[in-house]
């Protein structure tokens, strides 16, 4: 996923087409979920997951660029709506998955079958309903076998020069992605172990409920911050969202009642909504013209790299110290991200 976001974004920008990448990303995700559900070998599952990440990532930067294309002067609102539906899907999916496993007597294969159906359905919907500005497409640049070029797919190498070029030509994309990287490192450091922390501190029954509260909070606040990002400077909302991580982690560390922890989860959804909507809106406004998908791809890469690094940091911290120390240790990365977001240039 990390290595393929940028090249897919580049191809989407160069061809001008977006919905085909969204469609194929959803379609391939469904196919690989079907294959995973039919497999028992860990090594084969690992291979399928790698391929799923490679091909499903074609939809991420294309979807962000499509939002920029159709939103006109309401980019923040559109990102807010998009992310709200995404989070609502995660919420419904988590609940549905639990019910499916319970109904089918802990047989997870049915989850993969249902996921395959939903991904294929979303591919049909995106291809048949989504409208985009038409532009001539050079099919030799599409890195997926078509009937016209069957057996001769285009190349899709990771071109680090593209990322470096965008960074050099647009300092604000670079700084925004760095702010996201450091903030998501703190996020990965905390949220990778949060279910264990909740389970130990309260009970396992509270874990799903508290995560559900956070998801509902995100669904509610995403459109709100989308509107605010359109009316105000997105960088300030982004900084406020990053500061919200400090408040949230302090509450996680000090609250000893599961009922009061509901408040912390509401604030957690609040700060995530502000942060992610504002970051996407900011990059959409400062990205070079016709490089929007690549810029969003860089932002998504920074986000995922932070989530990779964070859990690697938290393991030695918890083993040598404690859960509470891990919360406060993450402040180092939050403060770095906050400092970078403050010095961002105001977008137009």
Short mmCIF file of C-alpha atoms in Angstrom, two decimals:
data_model
loop_
_atom_site.label_atom_id
_atom_site.label_comp_id
_atom_site.label_asym_id
_atom_site.label_seq_id
_atom_site.Cartn_x
_atom_site.Cartn_y
_atom_site.Cartn_z
CA UNK A 1 0.00 0.00 0.00
CA UNK A 2 2.73 2.47 0.98
CA UNK A 3 4.82 1.88 -2.13
CA UNK A 4 1.93 2.06 -4.58
CA UNK A 5 -0.03 5.16 -3.52
CA UNK A 6 2.28 7.58 -5.30
CA UNK A 7 2.54 5.79 -8.67
CA UNK A 8 -1.23 5.26 -8.81
CA UNK A 9 -1.71 8.95 -8.05
CA UNK A 10 0.70 9.88 -10.82
CA UNK A 11 -1.10 7.70 -13.34
CA UNK A 12 -4.48 9.12 -12.30
CA UNK A 13 -3.15 12.65 -12.77
CA UNK A 14 -1.49 11.92 -16.12
CA UNK A 15 -4.55 10.19 -17.60
CA UNK A 16 -7.13 12.55 -16.13
CA UNK A 17 -9.36 9.59 -15.23
CA UNK A 18 -10.29 8.88 -11.65
CA UNK A 19 -13.39 6.75 -11.36
CA UNK A 20 -11.85 3.82 -13.25
CA UNK A 21 -9.12 3.67 -10.59
CA UNK A 22 -11.72 3.84 -7.83
CA UNK A 23 -13.67 1.05 -9.51
CA UNK A 24 -10.67 -1.21 -10.07
CA UNK A 25 -9.39 -0.61 -6.54
CA UNK A 26 -12.71 -1.75 -5.08
CA UNK A 27 -13.01 -4.64 -7.54
CA UNK A 28 -9.56 -6.05 -6.79
CA UNK A 29 -10.11 -5.67 -3.03
CA UNK A 30 -13.22 -7.83 -3.34
CA UNK A 31 -11.47 -10.49 -5.41
CA UNK A 32 -8.56 -10.78 -3.00
CA UNK A 33 -10.92 -10.97 0.00
CA UNK A 34 -12.62 -13.89 -1.74
CA UNK A 35 -9.26 -15.60 -2.26
CA UNK A 36 -8.22 -14.97 1.34
CA UNK A 37 -11.45 -16.50 2.60
CA UNK A 38 -10.71 -19.68 0.62
CA UNK A 39 -7.12 -19.99 1.87
CA UNK A 40 -5.69 -21.52 5.06
CA UNK A 41 -1.97 -21.09 4.37
CA UNK A 42 -0.50 -18.10 6.25
CA UNK A 43 2.12 -17.47 3.55
CA UNK A 44 -0.46 -17.45 0.77
CA UNK A 45 -2.71 -15.16 2.81
CA UNK A 46 0.27 -12.81 3.30
CA UNK A 47 0.85 -12.80 -0.46
CA UNK A 48 -2.81 -12.08 -1.19
CA UNK A 49 -2.82 -9.24 1.35
CA UNK A 50 0.27 -7.75 -0.29
CA UNK A 51 -1.36 -7.89 -3.70
CA UNK A 52 -4.57 -6.50 -2.26
CA UNK A 53 -2.68 -3.53 -0.84
CA UNK A 54 -0.91 -2.97 -4.16
CA UNK A 55 -4.04 -2.87 -6.30
CA UNK A 56 -6.58 -1.49 -3.84
CA UNK A 57 -4.39 1.56 -3.29
CA UNK A 58 -5.20 2.77 -6.80
CA UNK A 59 -8.53 4.06 -5.45
CA UNK A 60 -7.21 6.20 -2.57
CA UNK A 61 -5.46 9.11 -4.34
CA UNK A 62 -7.97 8.98 -7.20
CA UNK A 63 -10.90 9.36 -4.80
CA UNK A 64 -9.24 12.35 -3.11
CA UNK A 65 -8.52 13.97 -6.48
CA UNK A 66 -12.12 13.37 -7.61
CA UNK A 67 -13.40 15.16 -4.52
CA UNK A 68 -11.15 18.12 -5.36
CA UNK A 69 -12.43 18.10 -8.95
CA UNK A 70 -16.16 18.11 -8.14
CA UNK A 71 -16.17 20.19 -4.97
CA UNK A 72 -15.52 23.63 -6.48
CA UNK A 73 -15.23 25.98 -3.49
CA UNK A 74 -16.58 23.51 -0.93
CA UNK A 75 -13.62 21.13 -0.70
CA UNK A 76 -13.70 20.89 3.07
CA UNK A 77 -17.41 20.06 3.15
CA UNK A 78 -17.00 17.36 0.49
CA UNK A 79 -14.05 15.78 2.32
CA UNK A 80 -16.09 15.91 5.51
CA UNK A 81 -19.05 14.13 3.91
CA UNK A 82 -16.79 11.56 2.26
CA UNK A 83 -14.94 10.77 5.49
CA UNK A 84 -18.19 10.63 7.45
CA UNK A 85 -19.56 7.94 5.15
CA UNK A 86 -16.23 6.09 5.35
CA UNK A 87 -16.32 6.14 9.13
CA UNK A 88 -19.99 5.15 9.16
CA UNK A 89 -19.06 2.20 6.95
CA UNK A 90 -16.36 1.15 9.41
CA UNK A 91 -18.88 1.36 12.25
CA UNK A 92 -21.53 -0.72 10.46
CA UNK A 93 -18.87 -3.13 9.20
CA UNK A 94 -17.50 -3.79 12.69
CA UNK A 95 -20.97 -4.47 14.06
CA UNK A 96 -21.95 -6.62 11.07
CA UNK A 97 -18.72 -8.62 11.28
CA UNK A 98 -19.34 -9.45 14.94
CA UNK A 99 -22.90 -10.55 14.19
CA UNK A 100 -21.83 -12.66 11.19
CA UNK A 101 -19.19 -14.51 13.21
CA UNK A 102 -21.69 -15.09 16.01
CA UNK A 103 -24.44 -16.24 13.63
CA UNK A 104 -22.19 -18.63 11.69
CA UNK A 105 -20.60 -20.11 14.81
CA UNK A 106 -17.21 -18.37 14.61
CA UNK A 107 -16.64 -19.26 10.96
CA UNK A 108 -14.86 -16.18 9.51
CA UNK A 109 -15.18 -17.30 5.88
CA UNK A 110 -18.61 -15.75 5.61
CA UNK A 111 -17.18 -12.36 6.53
CA UNK A 112 -14.91 -12.54 3.49
CA UNK A 113 -17.80 -13.58 1.26
CA UNK A 114 -19.93 -10.66 2.41
CA UNK A 115 -16.97 -8.29 2.04
CA UNK A 116 -16.40 -9.52 -1.49
CA UNK A 117 -20.03 -8.85 -2.38
CA UNK A 118 -19.92 -5.34 -0.90
CA UNK A 119 -16.68 -4.44 -2.69
CA UNK A 120 -17.99 -5.68 -6.03
CA UNK A 121 -21.23 -3.78 -5.46
CA UNK A 122 -19.29 -0.60 -4.72
CA UNK A 123 -17.25 -1.12 -7.90
CA UNK A 124 -20.45 -1.34 -9.96
CA UNK A 125 -21.89 1.75 -8.28
CA UNK A 126 -18.73 3.83 -8.72
CA UNK A 127 -18.36 2.95 -12.39
CA UNK A 128 -22.02 3.45 -13.32
CA UNK A 129 -22.94 6.49 -11.20
CA UNK A 130 -19.86 8.64 -10.59
CA UNK A 131 -19.50 11.57 -12.97
CA UNK A 132 -16.14 13.09 -13.81
CA UNK A 133 -14.74 15.58 -16.28
CA UNK A 134 -13.88 13.59 -19.38
CA UNK A 135 -10.39 13.70 -20.85
CA UNK A 136 -8.57 11.64 -23.42
CA UNK A 137 -6.88 8.61 -21.90
CA UNK A 138 -3.72 6.92 -23.05
CA UNK A 139 -4.46 3.29 -22.23
CA UNK A 140 -0.79 2.39 -22.44
CA UNK A 141 -0.37 4.28 -19.17
CA UNK A 142 -3.00 2.28 -17.29
CA UNK A 143 -1.13 -0.35 -15.26
CA UNK A 144 -3.84 -2.98 -15.59
CA UNK A 145 -4.39 -5.51 -18.39
CA UNK A 146 -7.21 -4.52 -20.72
CA UNK A 147 -8.64 -6.36 -23.70
CA UNK A 148 -6.90 -3.92 -25.99
CA UNK A 149 -3.49 -4.55 -24.44
CA UNK A 150 -4.02 -7.94 -22.89
CA UNK A 151 -0.75 -9.34 -21.58
CA UNK A 152 1.01 -5.99 -21.91
CA UNK A 153 0.13 -3.91 -18.87
CA UNK A 154 1.88 -0.60 -18.39
CA UNK A 155 4.66 -0.25 -15.88
CA UNK A 156 3.97 1.23 -12.47
CA UNK A 157 7.31 1.71 -10.70
CA UNK A 158 7.57 3.76 -7.52
CA UNK A 159 9.07 7.00 -8.78
CA UNK A 160 10.51 8.72 -5.72
CA UNK A 161 11.58 11.59 -7.99
CA UNK A 162 7.93 12.59 -8.36
CA UNK A 163 7.50 12.95 -4.62
CA UNK A 164 10.78 14.85 -4.29
CA UNK A 165 9.79 17.13 -7.18
CA UNK A 166 6.44 17.98 -5.55
CA UNK A 167 8.22 18.61 -2.26
CA UNK A 168 10.73 20.92 -3.96
CA UNK A 169 8.14 22.87 -5.91
CA UNK A 170 5.62 23.10 -3.09
CA UNK A 171 7.00 23.51 0.40
CA UNK A 172 3.54 23.43 1.96
CA UNK A 173 2.73 19.95 0.66
CA UNK A 174 6.00 18.77 2.15
CA UNK A 175 5.35 20.40 5.53
CA UNK A 176 1.73 19.24 5.68
CA UNK A 177 2.77 15.64 4.96
CA UNK A 178 5.45 15.86 7.66
CA UNK A 179 2.89 17.17 10.16
CA UNK A 180 0.61 14.28 9.28
CA UNK A 181 3.48 11.78 9.56
CA UNK A 182 4.51 12.84 13.07
CA UNK A 183 0.92 13.08 14.29
CA UNK A 184 0.07 9.65 12.89
CA UNK A 185 3.21 8.22 14.51
CA UNK A 186 1.76 9.31 17.87
CA UNK A 187 -1.62 7.95 16.80
CA UNK A 188 -0.15 4.57 15.87
CA UNK A 189 1.80 4.49 19.12
CA UNK A 190 -1.40 4.84 21.17
CA UNK A 191 -4.22 3.33 19.15
CA UNK A 192 -2.35 0.13 18.30
CA UNK A 193 -2.53 -0.87 21.98
CA UNK A 194 -5.69 0.95 23.04
CA UNK A 195 -7.98 -2.14 22.84
CA UNK A 196 -5.62 -3.98 25.21
CA UNK A 197 -5.50 -0.94 27.50
CA UNK A 198 -9.30 -0.66 27.63
CA UNK A 199 -9.68 -4.39 28.17
CA UNK A 200 -7.20 -4.41 31.06
CA UNK A 201 -8.54 -1.24 32.64
CA UNK A 202 -12.24 -2.03 32.31
CA UNK A 203 -13.35 -5.23 30.55
CA UNK A 204 -13.36 -6.62 27.03
CA UNK A 205 -17.07 -5.83 26.67
CA UNK A 206 -16.32 -2.11 26.78
CA UNK A 207 -13.78 -2.15 23.93
CA UNK A 208 -16.25 -2.40 21.05
CA UNK A 209 -18.68 0.02 22.69
CA UNK A 210 -16.04 2.72 23.24
CA UNK A 211 -14.76 2.38 19.68
CA UNK A 212 -18.34 2.64 18.47
CA UNK A 213 -18.80 5.90 20.41
CA UNK A 214 -15.70 7.33 18.73
CA UNK A 215 -16.96 6.28 15.30
CA UNK A 216 -20.35 7.91 15.86
CA UNK A 217 -18.57 11.06 17.02
CA UNK A 218 -16.56 11.10 13.80
CA UNK A 219 -19.67 10.64 11.68
CA UNK A 220 -21.26 13.65 13.38
CA UNK A 221 -18.29 16.00 13.37
CA UNK A 222 -16.78 15.28 9.93
CA UNK A 223 -19.29 17.41 7.94
CA UNK A 224 -19.11 20.13 10.60
CA UNK A 225 -15.38 20.51 10.22
CA UNK A 226 -15.75 20.21 6.46
CA UNK A 227 -17.91 23.34 6.49
CA UNK A 228 -15.54 25.12 8.88
CA UNK A 229 -12.55 24.21 6.69
CA UNK A 230 -14.27 25.95 3.77
CA UNK A 231 -15.07 29.08 5.79
CA UNK A 232 -11.86 29.32 7.84
CA UNK A 233 -8.19 28.60 7.22
CA UNK A 234 -7.74 24.83 7.11
CA UNK A 235 -4.29 25.02 8.74
CA UNK A 236 -5.79 26.37 11.97
CA UNK A 237 -8.37 23.60 12.14
CA UNK A 238 -5.62 21.09 11.44
CA UNK A 239 -3.54 22.51 14.31
CA UNK A 240 -6.56 22.38 16.64
CA UNK A 241 -7.12 18.74 15.71
CA UNK A 242 -3.48 17.89 16.46
CA UNK A 243 -3.72 19.65 19.83
CA UNK A 244 -6.78 17.49 20.50
CA UNK A 245 -4.49 14.46 20.58
CA UNK A 246 -2.81 15.82 23.69
CA UNK A 247 -6.15 16.32 25.43
CA UNK A 248 -7.38 12.88 24.38
CA UNK A 249 -4.26 11.05 25.54
CA UNK A 250 -4.30 12.84 28.91
CA UNK A 251 -7.89 11.70 29.38
CA UNK A 252 -6.99 8.13 28.39
CA UNK A 253 -4.27 8.11 31.03
CA UNK A 254 -6.28 9.58 33.91
CA UNK A 255 -9.89 8.42 33.51
CA UNK A 256 -10.67 5.29 35.53
CA UNK A 257 -14.39 4.98 34.81
CA UNK A 258 -15.70 3.44 31.56
CA UNK A 259 -18.63 5.85 31.66
CA UNK A 260 -16.31 8.85 31.77
CA UNK A 261 -14.15 7.28 29.06
CA UNK A 262 -17.12 7.82 26.74
CA UNK A 263 -16.32 11.54 26.97
CA UNK A 264 -12.72 10.86 25.95
CA UNK A 265 -13.90 8.88 22.93
CA UNK A 266 -16.23 11.70 21.87
CA UNK A 267 -13.30 14.12 22.04
CA UNK A 268 -11.17 11.59 20.15
CA UNK A 269 -13.67 11.57 17.30
CA UNK A 270 -13.80 15.35 17.45
CA UNK A 271 -10.03 15.82 17.08
CA UNK A 272 -9.70 13.16 14.33
CA UNK A 273 -12.49 14.81 12.32
CA UNK A 274 -10.87 18.22 12.59
CA UNK A 275 -7.40 16.92 11.78
CA UNK A 276 -8.02 14.67 8.79
CA UNK A 277 -10.58 16.88 7.02
CA UNK A 278 -8.44 19.98 7.44
CA UNK A 279 -5.25 18.21 6.31
CA UNK A 280 -6.90 16.90 3.13
CA UNK A 281 -8.50 20.29 2.44
CA UNK A 282 -5.25 22.14 2.97
CA UNK A 283 -3.28 19.91 0.60
CA UNK A 284 -6.08 20.17 -1.97
CA UNK A 285 -5.74 23.96 -1.92
CA UNK A 286 -1.95 24.20 -2.10
CA UNK A 287 -1.21 21.26 -4.43
CA UNK A 288 0.12 22.13 -7.90
CA UNK A 289 -2.54 22.03 -10.62
CA UNK A 290 -2.93 18.60 -12.25
CA UNK A 291 -0.90 17.04 -9.41
CA UNK A 292 -3.73 16.85 -6.89
CA UNK A 293 -3.89 13.05 -6.80
CA UNK A 294 -0.14 12.72 -6.31
CA UNK A 295 -0.21 15.31 -3.54
CA UNK A 296 -3.05 13.44 -1.82
CA UNK A 297 -1.10 10.23 -2.39
CA UNK A 298 1.91 11.72 -0.57
CA UNK A 299 -0.39 12.74 2.29
CA UNK A 300 -1.81 9.22 2.48
CA UNK A 301 1.69 7.74 2.41
CA UNK A 302 2.71 9.98 5.32
CA UNK A 303 -0.35 8.85 7.23
CA UNK A 304 0.33 5.16 6.66
CA UNK A 305 4.06 5.48 7.40
CA UNK A 306 3.19 7.05 10.73
CA UNK A 307 0.88 4.16 11.53
CA UNK A 308 3.72 1.76 10.69
CA UNK A 309 6.33 3.52 12.83
CA UNK A 310 4.06 4.20 15.82
CA UNK A 311 3.38 0.57 16.81
CA UNK A 312 7.08 -0.23 16.46
CA UNK A 313 7.85 2.49 19.01
CA UNK A 314 5.15 1.52 21.50
CA UNK A 315 6.37 -2.06 22.01
CA UNK A 316 9.69 -1.25 23.75
CA UNK A 317 8.12 1.72 25.57
CA UNK A 318 5.39 -0.40 27.17
CA UNK A 319 7.68 -3.35 27.88
CA UNK A 320 10.15 -1.12 29.71
CA UNK A 321 7.75 1.39 31.27
CA UNK A 322 3.93 1.38 31.18
CA UNK A 323 0.80 2.20 29.21
CA UNK A 324 0.53 5.60 30.87
CA UNK A 325 4.14 6.45 30.06
CA UNK A 326 3.44 5.54 26.44
CA UNK A 327 0.63 8.11 26.29
CA UNK A 328 2.93 10.89 27.45
CA UNK A 329 5.88 9.72 25.36
CA UNK A 330 3.71 10.15 22.26
CA UNK A 331 3.52 13.89 23.04
CA UNK A 332 6.97 14.23 21.46
CA UNK A 333 5.57 13.41 18.02
CA UNK A 334 2.33 15.33 18.58
CA UNK A 335 4.24 18.50 19.49
CA UNK A 336 6.48 18.16 16.43
CA UNK A 337 3.43 17.76 14.20
CA UNK A 338 1.69 20.70 15.89
CA UNK A 339 4.74 22.92 15.48
CA UNK A 340 4.96 22.13 11.76
CA UNK A 341 1.25 22.79 11.23
CA UNK A 342 1.56 26.21 12.85
CA UNK A 343 4.27 27.37 10.43
CA UNK A 344 2.33 26.29 7.34
CA UNK A 345 1.66 29.07 4.91
CA UNK A 346 -1.94 30.25 4.80
CA UNK A 347 -3.75 28.71 1.85
CA UNK A 348 -5.61 30.88 -0.61
#
